[in-house]
Amino acid sequence: MTAENPSAVGSSAAGSSAAGASGPPAEVRQIADGYAFTGPALDLGAVLQGATAYPGAQVRIPLAVLNRHGLVAGATGTGKTKTLQLIAEQLSAQGVPVFLADVKGDVSGIGAPGVPSGRVTGRAAEVGQDWTPRGCPTEFYSLGGQGAGIPVRATVTSFGPLLLAKVLDLNETQEASLGLVFHYADRNGLELYDLKDLTAVIGFLTSPEGKEQLRSIGGLSAATAGVILRSLTVLDNEGAGAFFGEPEFDTAELLRTAGDGRGTVSVLELPAVQDRPRLFSTFLMWLLADLYQELPKVGDLDQPKLVFFFDEAHLLFKGASKAFLEAITQTVRLIRSKGIGIFFVTQTPRDVPADVLAQLGNRVQHALRAFTPDDAKALKATVSTFPRSSYDLAEVLTQLGTGEAVVTVLSEKGAPTPVAATRLRAPQSLMGPIDAAVLRAAVDASPLTARYRDAVDRESAYEKLAARAEQARREARPPAEPGPAPERRREPAGRPQEVGGLLGALLSNPTVKSLARSAGTQLGREISRSIFGTSKRRR
């Protein structure tokens, strides 16, 4: 992990050692004083000046401010993944659970001890790190069971119309129409567990009977319904149908700690679906929205209840509707009161909307490249987001080596710390993927595997509407010619008479009866939804 360009900002271990012996310059000491916190903190690395790192001048993040959110940014190959791994393993050691999205398949190593090497020991000496190989307690998940990991599923009802519209790439008019479909289903007891349930409800609402029932709350045009149905078909054909259904993942699983008190690191393995970024990025937002919906307010704690790393964050915001962006902004603003910290990981701060960026108090900015005019604009915009400092940040950011970054965080009092060019520490866990067989063994050994492995298909909107259609067909048949009345069999005393067969089941089904009632009589059954339109889980 030594710098690739020693003449720029990188340095050799010998240079750092000599600098440490003579003591840091006054400017370096002044920066280090801004990171001398009294409470628990995570160690990021040592202050850089020119080509020299000063082990006696440590750069840190107070544990108590991690619910003020953060940003890890930088060009490809500059060390962002190693930085989030470094932060995550220290959070785990402090008893804080962590969630990581492993888009490229190179974060799974956090569950195994690192491997000593000359590069690692050299970096540790440069930054004053007592490096010991150590893995973290880890659970591995996958979306809908596609790929290695415990399956993570969500019901369509829980996912909600706003997030689903983002996945389907609907425009604002189509998004509003989808919201109307959910509204109708919520009010009429039609559970939307999987995609076939949603398809069935849309089909019903475009039928003559459905149009009449929908008239009181709005309409759904055939053209819009057709667009939504085609998008759902494409999504299902891509294999995304496996992500929607039951058993639905309980996001409280992400808040677990190990028996030794360390926080569990939950790694969502995404290599199998990395070609569907709109889907997995929106699924990550569902996890956050569900946590926001379910957790009580706790205010500012001594340490967060969970820190959530949102990798490839630009995929979440790209092409998002105004309503979706407003929901993200509000969730980020309010979820800190639930004890949740969010770190967005992306290439430049410009990837994050300004209203969201303004709420990210902790910043780790890796190197940026300025090879094109667009790169130069991005560099200038990035520099403008940092507090004033003595650094020429436009120059420093283009000269940082791999594993080096410009840092500013919030102090324990909530004020920004001095901007610090930093040589970062080496993660103590394995920097790379673990062996596939090891990962599979970890998944098989998890107590959560039995709970979530097998999909369940309960009665829901699809079955209820199919039963209703069958009942209508039966009632439409001409009556049979009357024949001789059969002899009535006397039932034993005390035994109630039963209406047998399918007809009896249908007639006794309260949903079949209630579907014929007006929407107003169903208001008490409507599902409560959050900022994102996600529904509160029924436990």
Coordinates of C-alpha atoms in Angstrom, one line a residue:
M1 CA 0.0 0.0 0.0
T2 CA 3.0 2.3 -0.4
A3 CA 2.4 5.3 -2.6
E4 CA 2.8 4.8 -6.4
N5 CA 4.4 8.2 -6.9
P6 CA 6.9 8.9 -4.1
S7 CA 7.9 12.3 -5.6
A8 CA 4.3 13.5 -5.2
V9 CA 2.8 12.8 -1.8
G10 CA 3.9 9.3 -1.1
S11 CA 7.0 8.5 0.9
S12 CA 9.2 5.7 2.0
A13 CA 9.2 4.2 5.5
A14 CA 12.7 5.5 6.1
G15 CA 11.5 9.1 5.3
S16 CA 8.6 8.8 7.7
S17 CA 10.8 7.4 10.5
A18 CA 13.3 10.2 10.2
A19 CA 10.5 12.8 10.3
G20 CA 9.0 11.2 13.4
A21 CA 12.4 11.3 15.2
S22 CA 12.8 15.0 14.6
G23 CA 9.1 15.8 15.5
P24 CA 6.4 17.2 13.3
P25 CA 6.5 20.8 12.1
A26 CA 4.3 23.4 13.8
E27 CA 1.7 23.3 11.0
V28 CA 1.4 19.5 11.3
R29 CA 1.0 19.8 15.1
Q30 CA -1.7 22.4 14.7
I31 CA -3.6 20.0 12.4
A32 CA -3.1 17.1 14.8
D33 CA -4.4 19.2 17.7
G34 CA -7.8 19.4 15.8
Y35 CA -8.0 15.6 16.0
A36 CA -7.1 15.1 19.7
F37 CA -10.4 13.9 20.9
T38 CA -11.1 12.9 24.5
G39 CA -13.7 10.2 23.8
P40 CA -13.6 6.9 21.7
A41 CA -12.5 7.5 18.1
L42 CA -11.5 5.6 15.0
D43 CA -7.9 5.9 13.8
L44 CA -7.6 6.8 10.1
G45 CA -3.9 7.5 9.7
A46 CA -1.1 10.1 10.0
V47 CA -0.9 13.6 8.7
L48 CA 1.1 14.2 5.5
Q49 CA 3.2 17.1 4.7
G50 CA 4.8 17.0 1.3
A51 CA 6.2 13.5 0.9
T52 CA 6.4 12.8 4.6
A53 CA 3.9 11.1 7.0
Y54 CA 4.1 12.0 10.7
P55 CA 3.1 9.1 13.0
G56 CA 2.9 11.4 16.0
A57 CA 0.1 13.4 14.3
Q58 CA -2.9 11.1 14.1
V59 CA -6.1 11.8 12.2
R60 CA -9.2 10.3 13.8
I61 CA -13.1 10.3 13.7
P62 CA -15.0 10.5 17.0
L63 CA -17.3 7.5 17.4
A64 CA -20.1 9.7 18.7
V65 CA -20.4 11.8 15.4
L66 CA -20.7 8.9 13.0
N67 CA -24.4 9.3 12.9
R68 CA -23.8 12.6 11.3
H69 CA -23.0 10.7 8.1
G70 CA -20.1 10.8 5.7
L71 CA -18.6 10.6 2.2
V72 CA -15.8 8.5 0.9
A73 CA -14.9 9.6 -2.6
G74 CA -12.1 9.3 -5.1
A75 CA -11.2 8.1 -8.6
T76 CA -11.2 4.4 -9.4
G77 CA -8.2 2.5 -7.9
T78 CA -7.4 5.2 -5.2
G79 CA -8.3 3.0 -2.2
K80 CA -11.9 3.8 -1.4
T81 CA -12.8 0.2 -0.7
K82 CA -9.8 -0.2 1.7
T83 CA -10.9 2.9 3.5
L84 CA -14.4 1.7 4.2
Q85 CA -13.0 -1.6 5.2
L86 CA -10.6 0.2 7.7
I87 CA -13.5 2.2 9.2
A88 CA -15.9 -0.8 9.3
E89 CA -13.5 -3.2 11.1
Q90 CA -12.8 -0.5 13.8
L91 CA -16.5 0.1 14.2
S92 CA -17.0 -3.6 14.7
A93 CA -14.3 -3.7 17.3
Q94 CA -16.1 -0.9 19.2
G95 CA -19.3 -3.0 19.2
V96 CA -21.1 -1.1 16.4
P97 CA -22.8 -3.2 13.7
V98 CA -21.9 -2.4 10.1
F99 CA -23.6 -2.9 6.7
L100 CA -21.5 -3.1 3.6
A101 CA -22.6 -3.5 0.0
D102 CA -20.0 -5.6 -1.9
V103 CA -20.6 -4.6 -5.5
K104 CA -17.4 -6.1 -7.0
G105 CA -16.9 -9.0 -4.6
D106 CA -13.8 -7.7 -3.0
V107 CA -15.1 -6.8 0.5
S108 CA -15.8 -10.4 1.8
G109 CA -12.3 -10.5 3.2
I110 CA -13.4 -8.4 6.1
G111 CA -14.5 -11.7 7.7
A112 CA -10.9 -13.1 7.7
P113 CA -7.6 -12.0 9.2
G114 CA -5.2 -10.1 6.9
V115 CA -2.0 -11.5 5.5
P116 CA 1.3 -9.9 6.6
S117 CA 3.5 -8.5 3.8
G118 CA 6.2 -6.1 3.3
R119 CA 3.8 -3.5 2.0
V120 CA 1.5 -3.8 5.0
T121 CA 4.2 -3.7 7.6
G122 CA 5.8 -0.8 5.7
R123 CA 2.6 1.2 5.7
A124 CA 2.0 0.4 9.4
A125 CA 5.5 1.8 10.3
E126 CA 4.9 4.9 8.3
V127 CA 1.6 5.8 10.1
G128 CA 2.4 4.5 13.6
Q129 CA 0.0 1.6 13.4
D130 CA 0.3 -1.5 15.6
W131 CA -0.9 -3.8 12.8
T132 CA -2.3 -7.2 13.9
P133 CA -4.2 -9.5 11.5
R134 CA -7.8 -9.8 12.6
G135 CA -11.1 -10.6 11.0
C136 CA -14.6 -9.5 12.0
P137 CA -17.8 -11.4 12.8
T138 CA -19.5 -11.4 9.5
E139 CA -22.8 -12.4 7.9
F140 CA -23.1 -12.7 4.1
Y141 CA -26.3 -11.9 2.2
S142 CA -27.5 -11.9 -1.4
L143 CA -30.5 -10.4 -3.1
G144 CA -33.1 -13.0 -3.5
G145 CA -30.5 -15.8 -3.2
Q146 CA -28.8 -14.8 -6.5
G147 CA -25.2 -15.5 -5.7
A148 CA -23.6 -16.6 -2.4
G149 CA -25.2 -15.4 0.7
I150 CA -28.4 -15.6 2.8
P151 CA -31.3 -14.5 0.6
V152 CA -32.7 -11.0 1.2
R153 CA -36.2 -10.5 0.0
A154 CA -38.8 -7.7 0.3
T155 CA -42.5 -7.9 -0.4
V156 CA -43.8 -5.6 -3.1
T157 CA -46.1 -4.0 -0.5
S158 CA -43.2 -3.3 1.8
F159 CA -41.0 -2.0 -1.0
G160 CA -43.6 0.6 -1.9
P161 CA -44.5 2.5 -5.1
L162 CA -41.8 5.2 -5.0
L163 CA -38.8 2.7 -4.8
L164 CA -40.4 0.3 -7.3
A165 CA -41.0 3.2 -9.8
K166 CA -37.2 3.9 -9.5
V167 CA -36.4 0.3 -10.3
L168 CA -38.9 0.2 -13.2
D169 CA -37.5 3.5 -14.6
L170 CA -41.0 5.1 -14.7
N171 CA -41.6 8.8 -15.3
E172 CA -43.4 10.9 -12.8
T173 CA -46.9 10.4 -14.3
Q174 CA -46.4 6.6 -14.3
E175 CA -45.0 6.8 -10.8
A176 CA -48.2 8.5 -9.6
S177 CA -50.3 5.9 -11.3
L178 CA -48.3 3.1 -9.6
G179 CA -48.9 4.9 -6.3
L180 CA -52.6 4.7 -7.0
V181 CA -52.4 1.0 -7.6
F182 CA -50.7 0.5 -4.2
H183 CA -53.3 2.8 -2.6
Y184 CA -56.1 0.7 -3.9
A185 CA -54.5 -2.6 -2.8
D186 CA -53.7 -1.2 0.6
R187 CA -57.3 -0.1 1.2
N188 CA -58.8 -3.4 -0.1
G189 CA -56.8 -6.0 1.7
L190 CA -54.9 -7.2 -1.4
E191 CA -51.5 -8.2 -0.2
L192 CA -48.8 -7.5 -2.8
Y193 CA -46.1 -10.1 -1.8
D194 CA -44.5 -10.7 -5.2
L195 CA -44.6 -9.3 -8.8
K196 CA -47.5 -11.6 -9.9
D197 CA -49.7 -10.0 -7.2
L198 CA -49.0 -6.5 -8.5
T199 CA -49.6 -7.6 -12.1
A200 CA -52.9 -9.2 -11.1
V201 CA -54.1 -6.0 -9.4
I202 CA -53.1 -3.8 -12.3
G203 CA -55.0 -6.2 -14.6
F204 CA -58.1 -6.0 -12.4
L205 CA -58.0 -2.2 -12.2
T206 CA -58.1 -1.9 -16.0
S207 CA -61.1 -4.2 -16.3
P208 CA -64.6 -2.8 -16.4
E209 CA -65.3 -3.8 -12.8
G210 CA -62.0 -2.4 -11.5
K211 CA -62.4 0.9 -13.3
E212 CA -65.7 1.4 -11.6
Q213 CA -64.2 0.8 -8.2
L214 CA -61.3 3.0 -8.9
R215 CA -63.4 5.9 -10.1
S216 CA -63.8 7.4 -6.6
I217 CA -60.1 7.9 -6.1
G218 CA -58.7 8.4 -9.6
G219 CA -58.2 6.5 -12.8
L220 CA -55.6 4.3 -14.4
S221 CA -55.2 4.7 -18.2
A222 CA -54.8 1.6 -20.3
A223 CA -51.6 3.1 -21.8
T224 CA -50.0 3.7 -18.4
A225 CA -51.0 0.3 -17.2
G226 CA -49.5 -1.2 -20.3
V227 CA -46.1 0.6 -19.7
I228 CA -46.0 -0.6 -16.1
L229 CA -47.0 -4.2 -17.0
R230 CA -44.3 -4.3 -19.7
S231 CA -41.7 -3.0 -17.2
L232 CA -42.7 -5.6 -14.7
T233 CA -42.4 -8.3 -17.3
V234 CA -38.9 -7.2 -18.2
L235 CA -37.9 -7.0 -14.6
D236 CA -39.2 -10.5 -13.9
N237 CA -37.5 -11.9 -17.1
E238 CA -34.2 -10.5 -15.8
G239 CA -34.6 -12.7 -12.7
A240 CA -35.5 -9.9 -10.3
G241 CA -38.7 -11.6 -9.4
A242 CA -36.7 -13.6 -6.9
F243 CA -36.0 -10.4 -4.9
F244 CA -39.7 -9.9 -4.2
G245 CA -41.5 -12.3 -1.9
E246 CA -41.4 -14.0 1.4
P247 CA -40.0 -14.6 3.9
E248 CA -39.3 -10.9 4.0
F249 CA -35.9 -9.9 5.5
D250 CA -36.1 -8.3 8.9
T251 CA -33.7 -5.4 8.9
A252 CA -33.3 -5.8 12.7
E253 CA -30.9 -8.6 11.7
L254 CA -28.4 -5.9 10.7
L255 CA -28.2 -4.6 14.3
R256 CA -26.8 -7.8 15.8
T257 CA -23.6 -8.1 17.8
A258 CA -21.4 -11.2 18.3
G259 CA -21.0 -13.1 21.5
D260 CA -17.8 -11.2 22.3
G261 CA -19.5 -7.9 22.0
R262 CA -18.1 -6.9 18.6
G263 CA -20.5 -5.6 16.0
T264 CA -21.6 -7.9 13.3
V265 CA -20.5 -6.8 9.8
S266 CA -23.3 -7.6 7.3
V267 CA -22.0 -7.9 3.8
L268 CA -24.5 -7.9 0.9
E269 CA -22.8 -9.8 -1.9
L270 CA -23.8 -8.1 -5.2
P271 CA -21.5 -9.5 -8.0
A272 CA -24.3 -11.6 -9.4
V273 CA -26.5 -8.6 -10.0
Q274 CA -23.9 -5.9 -10.6
D275 CA -25.2 -5.5 -14.2
R276 CA -28.5 -4.2 -12.7
P277 CA -27.3 -1.2 -10.6
R278 CA -30.7 0.5 -10.6
L279 CA -32.2 -2.6 -8.8
F280 CA -29.5 -3.1 -6.2
S281 CA -29.0 0.5 -5.4
T282 CA -32.8 1.0 -4.8
F283 CA -32.9 -2.2 -2.7
L284 CA -30.2 -0.7 -0.5
M285 CA -32.4 2.4 -0.1
W286 CA -35.3 0.1 0.9
L287 CA -33.1 -1.3 3.7
L288 CA -32.5 2.2 5.0
A289 CA -36.2 3.2 4.6
D290 CA -37.3 0.1 6.5
L291 CA -34.8 0.8 9.3
Y292 CA -36.1 4.4 9.5
Q293 CA -39.7 3.1 9.7
E294 CA -39.1 0.5 12.3
L295 CA -36.5 2.0 14.8
P296 CA -37.5 4.4 17.6
K297 CA -35.9 7.8 18.0
V298 CA -32.9 7.8 20.3
G299 CA -31.2 11.2 19.6
D300 CA -27.5 11.5 19.8
L301 CA -25.8 8.5 21.3
D302 CA -22.3 7.8 22.5
Q303 CA -22.0 5.5 19.5
P304 CA -24.2 4.7 16.6
K305 CA -26.5 1.7 16.5
L306 CA -25.5 0.9 12.9
V307 CA -23.3 2.4 10.2
F308 CA -24.4 1.8 6.7
F309 CA -22.0 2.1 3.7
F310 CA -23.7 2.9 0.5
D311 CA -21.3 1.9 -2.2
E312 CA -21.6 3.1 -5.9
A313 CA -23.9 5.9 -4.5
H314 CA -24.1 7.7 -7.8
L315 CA -26.3 4.8 -9.2
L316 CA -29.0 5.7 -6.6
F317 CA -29.3 9.3 -7.7
K318 CA -28.9 8.9 -11.4
G319 CA -32.2 9.5 -13.2
A320 CA -34.1 9.8 -9.9
S321 CA -37.5 11.6 -9.9
K322 CA -38.0 14.7 -7.8
A323 CA -40.1 12.8 -5.3
F324 CA -37.4 10.1 -5.0
L325 CA -34.7 12.7 -4.3
E326 CA -36.8 14.5 -1.8
A327 CA -37.4 11.2 0.0
I328 CA -33.7 10.4 0.1
T329 CA -32.9 13.8 1.5
Q330 CA -35.5 13.6 4.2
T331 CA -34.5 10.1 5.2
V332 CA -30.8 11.1 5.5
R333 CA -31.8 14.1 7.5
L334 CA -34.0 12.2 9.9
I335 CA -32.4 8.8 10.3
R336 CA -29.6 10.1 12.4
S337 CA -32.2 10.5 15.2
K338 CA -32.6 6.7 15.0
G339 CA -28.9 6.2 15.7
I340 CA -28.0 5.3 12.1
G341 CA -25.0 6.7 10.3
I342 CA -24.7 6.6 6.5
F343 CA -21.5 6.8 4.4
F344 CA -21.9 7.3 0.7
V345 CA -19.1 5.9 -1.4
T346 CA -18.7 7.3 -4.9
Q347 CA -16.2 9.0 -7.2
T348 CA -16.8 12.7 -6.7
P349 CA -19.0 14.8 -4.4
R350 CA -20.8 16.0 -7.5
D351 CA -22.4 12.5 -7.7
V352 CA -24.4 13.4 -4.5
P353 CA -27.3 16.0 -4.6
A354 CA -26.4 19.2 -2.8
D355 CA -29.1 18.8 -0.2
V356 CA -27.8 15.4 0.7
L357 CA -24.1 16.4 0.5
A358 CA -24.8 19.2 3.0
Q359 CA -25.7 16.6 5.6
L360 CA -22.5 14.6 5.3
G361 CA -20.3 15.8 8.1
N362 CA -17.3 13.4 7.7
R363 CA -15.3 13.5 4.5
V364 CA -12.5 11.2 3.2
Q365 CA -11.6 12.4 -0.3
H366 CA -9.1 10.2 -2.2
A367 CA -7.2 11.3 -5.3
L368 CA -9.0 12.8 -8.3
R369 CA -7.7 12.8 -11.9
A370 CA -7.9 15.9 -14.2
F371 CA -7.3 14.3 -17.6
T372 CA -10.4 16.0 -19.3
P373 CA -12.3 19.3 -19.0
D374 CA -15.0 17.4 -17.2
D375 CA -12.5 16.1 -14.7
A376 CA -11.2 19.6 -14.2
K377 CA -14.7 20.8 -13.4
A378 CA -15.2 17.9 -11.0
L379 CA -11.9 18.7 -9.2
K380 CA -12.8 22.4 -8.9
A381 CA -16.3 21.5 -7.5
T382 CA -14.7 19.1 -5.0
V383 CA -12.3 21.7 -3.7
S384 CA -15.1 24.1 -3.1
T385 CA -16.9 21.7 -0.7
F386 CA -14.0 21.7 1.8
P387 CA -13.4 24.2 4.6
R388 CA -10.6 26.8 4.0
S389 CA -7.1 25.5 4.7
S390 CA -3.5 26.2 4.0
Y391 CA -3.5 23.4 1.4
D392 CA -3.6 24.0 -2.3
L393 CA -6.3 21.3 -2.6
A394 CA -6.5 21.4 -6.4
E395 CA -2.8 20.3 -6.4
V396 CA -2.9 18.0 -3.5
L397 CA -5.9 16.0 -4.7
T398 CA -4.2 15.2 -8.0
Q399 CA -1.0 14.1 -6.3
L400 CA -2.3 11.8 -3.6
G401 CA -1.1 8.2 -3.9
T402 CA -3.1 5.1 -3.4
G403 CA -4.3 4.8 0.3
E404 CA -4.0 8.5 0.9
A405 CA -6.8 11.0 1.3
V406 CA -7.8 14.5 2.3
V407 CA -9.8 14.3 5.5
T408 CA -12.1 16.6 7.5
V409 CA -14.6 15.3 10.1
L410 CA -16.8 16.7 12.8
S411 CA -15.3 17.2 16.2
E412 CA -17.0 16.0 19.4
K413 CA -18.5 19.5 19.6
G414 CA -19.9 19.2 16.1
A415 CA -17.4 21.7 14.5
P416 CA -15.4 20.8 11.3
T417 CA -11.8 19.7 12.0
P418 CA -8.9 21.1 10.1
V419 CA -8.4 19.7 6.6
A420 CA -5.7 17.1 6.8
A421 CA -3.8 15.3 4.0
T422 CA -3.6 11.8 5.4
R423 CA -1.7 8.6 4.8
L424 CA -4.3 6.0 5.8
R425 CA -3.8 2.9 7.9
A426 CA -3.9 -0.6 6.5
P427 CA -7.0 -2.7 7.2
Q428 CA -6.3 -5.6 9.6
S429 CA -8.7 -7.9 7.8
L430 CA -8.0 -9.6 4.5
M431 CA -7.7 -7.0 1.7
G432 CA -9.5 -9.0 -1.0
P433 CA -12.2 -11.7 -1.4
I434 CA -12.2 -14.8 0.7
D435 CA -12.3 -18.2 -0.9
A436 CA -15.7 -19.1 -2.3
A437 CA -15.8 -22.4 -0.3
V438 CA -15.1 -20.5 2.9
L439 CA -17.9 -18.0 2.1
R440 CA -20.3 -20.9 1.4
A441 CA -19.4 -22.6 4.7
A442 CA -20.0 -19.4 6.6
V443 CA -23.4 -19.0 5.0
D444 CA -24.3 -22.7 5.7
A445 CA -23.3 -22.3 9.4
S446 CA -25.4 -19.2 9.9
P447 CA -28.5 -19.6 12.0
L448 CA -30.2 -17.1 9.6
T449 CA -29.9 -19.4 6.6
A450 CA -32.8 -21.7 7.7
R451 CA -35.0 -18.7 8.4
Y452 CA -34.6 -17.1 5.0
R453 CA -33.3 -19.7 2.5
D454 CA -36.6 -21.1 1.2
A455 CA -39.1 -18.8 -0.5
V456 CA -42.8 -19.0 0.7
D457 CA -45.8 -18.3 -1.5
R458 CA -48.8 -17.5 0.7
E459 CA -52.3 -16.5 -0.4
S460 CA -52.2 -12.9 -1.6
A461 CA -53.7 -10.6 -4.2
Y462 CA -53.1 -13.0 -7.1
E463 CA -55.0 -15.9 -5.5
K464 CA -57.8 -13.6 -4.1
L465 CA -58.5 -12.0 -7.5
A466 CA -58.3 -15.4 -9.2
A467 CA -60.9 -16.7 -6.7
R468 CA -63.1 -13.7 -7.3
A469 CA -63.0 -14.2 -11.1
E470 CA -63.8 -17.9 -10.7
Q471 CA -66.8 -16.9 -8.5
A472 CA -68.0 -14.5 -11.1
R473 CA -67.8 -17.1 -13.9
R474 CA -69.8 -19.6 -11.8
E475 CA -72.5 -17.0 -11.1
A476 CA -72.7 -16.1 -14.8
R477 CA -73.6 -19.7 -15.8
P478 CA -77.2 -20.4 -16.7
P479 CA -79.1 -22.2 -13.9
A480 CA -79.4 -26.0 -14.3
E481 CA -82.8 -27.6 -15.0
P482 CA -84.6 -28.4 -11.7
G483 CA -84.7 -32.1 -10.9
P484 CA -86.3 -34.0 -8.1
A485 CA -85.3 -32.7 -4.7
P486 CA -82.8 -35.0 -3.0
E487 CA -83.6 -36.4 0.3
R488 CA -82.1 -34.2 3.0
R489 CA -79.8 -36.0 5.3
R490 CA -80.3 -35.2 9.0
E491 CA -77.1 -34.0 10.6
P492 CA -76.1 -35.2 14.0
A493 CA -77.3 -33.0 16.9
G494 CA -74.8 -30.2 17.7
R495 CA -72.9 -30.3 14.4
P496 CA -73.3 -27.2 12.3
Q497 CA -74.1 -27.5 8.6
E498 CA -71.2 -26.8 6.2
V499 CA -71.2 -25.4 2.7
G500 CA -68.7 -27.8 1.0
G501 CA -66.1 -27.6 -1.7
L502 CA -64.6 -24.6 -3.5
L503 CA -67.9 -22.7 -3.4
G504 CA -68.1 -22.9 0.3
A505 CA -64.5 -21.7 0.7
L506 CA -65.1 -18.8 -1.6
L507 CA -68.3 -17.7 0.1
S508 CA -66.7 -17.9 3.5
N509 CA -63.7 -15.9 2.3
P510 CA -64.0 -12.4 3.9
T511 CA -61.8 -10.9 1.1
V512 CA -64.2 -12.1 -1.6
K513 CA -67.0 -10.4 0.2
S514 CA -65.1 -7.2 1.1
L515 CA -63.8 -6.6 -2.4
A516 CA -67.4 -5.8 -3.5
R517 CA -67.7 -3.1 -0.9
S518 CA -66.9 0.6 -1.6
A519 CA -63.4 1.9 -0.9
G520 CA -64.7 4.1 1.9
T521 CA -65.7 1.1 4.0
Q522 CA -62.1 -0.2 3.7
L523 CA -60.3 2.9 5.0
G524 CA -59.5 1.3 8.4
R525 CA -57.5 -1.4 6.7
E526 CA -55.2 0.9 4.8
I527 CA -51.5 0.3 5.3
S528 CA -49.4 3.0 7.0
R529 CA -46.5 4.1 4.7
S530 CA -43.3 6.0 5.4
I531 CA -41.5 8.8 3.6
F532 CA -40.5 6.4 0.8
G533 CA -43.9 4.8 0.6
T534 CA -42.5 1.6 2.3
S535 CA -45.0 -0.1 4.6
K536 CA -44.6 -0.8 8.3
R537 CA -43.8 -4.4 8.8
R538 CA -46.5 -6.5 10.4
R539 CA -44.9 -8.6 13.1

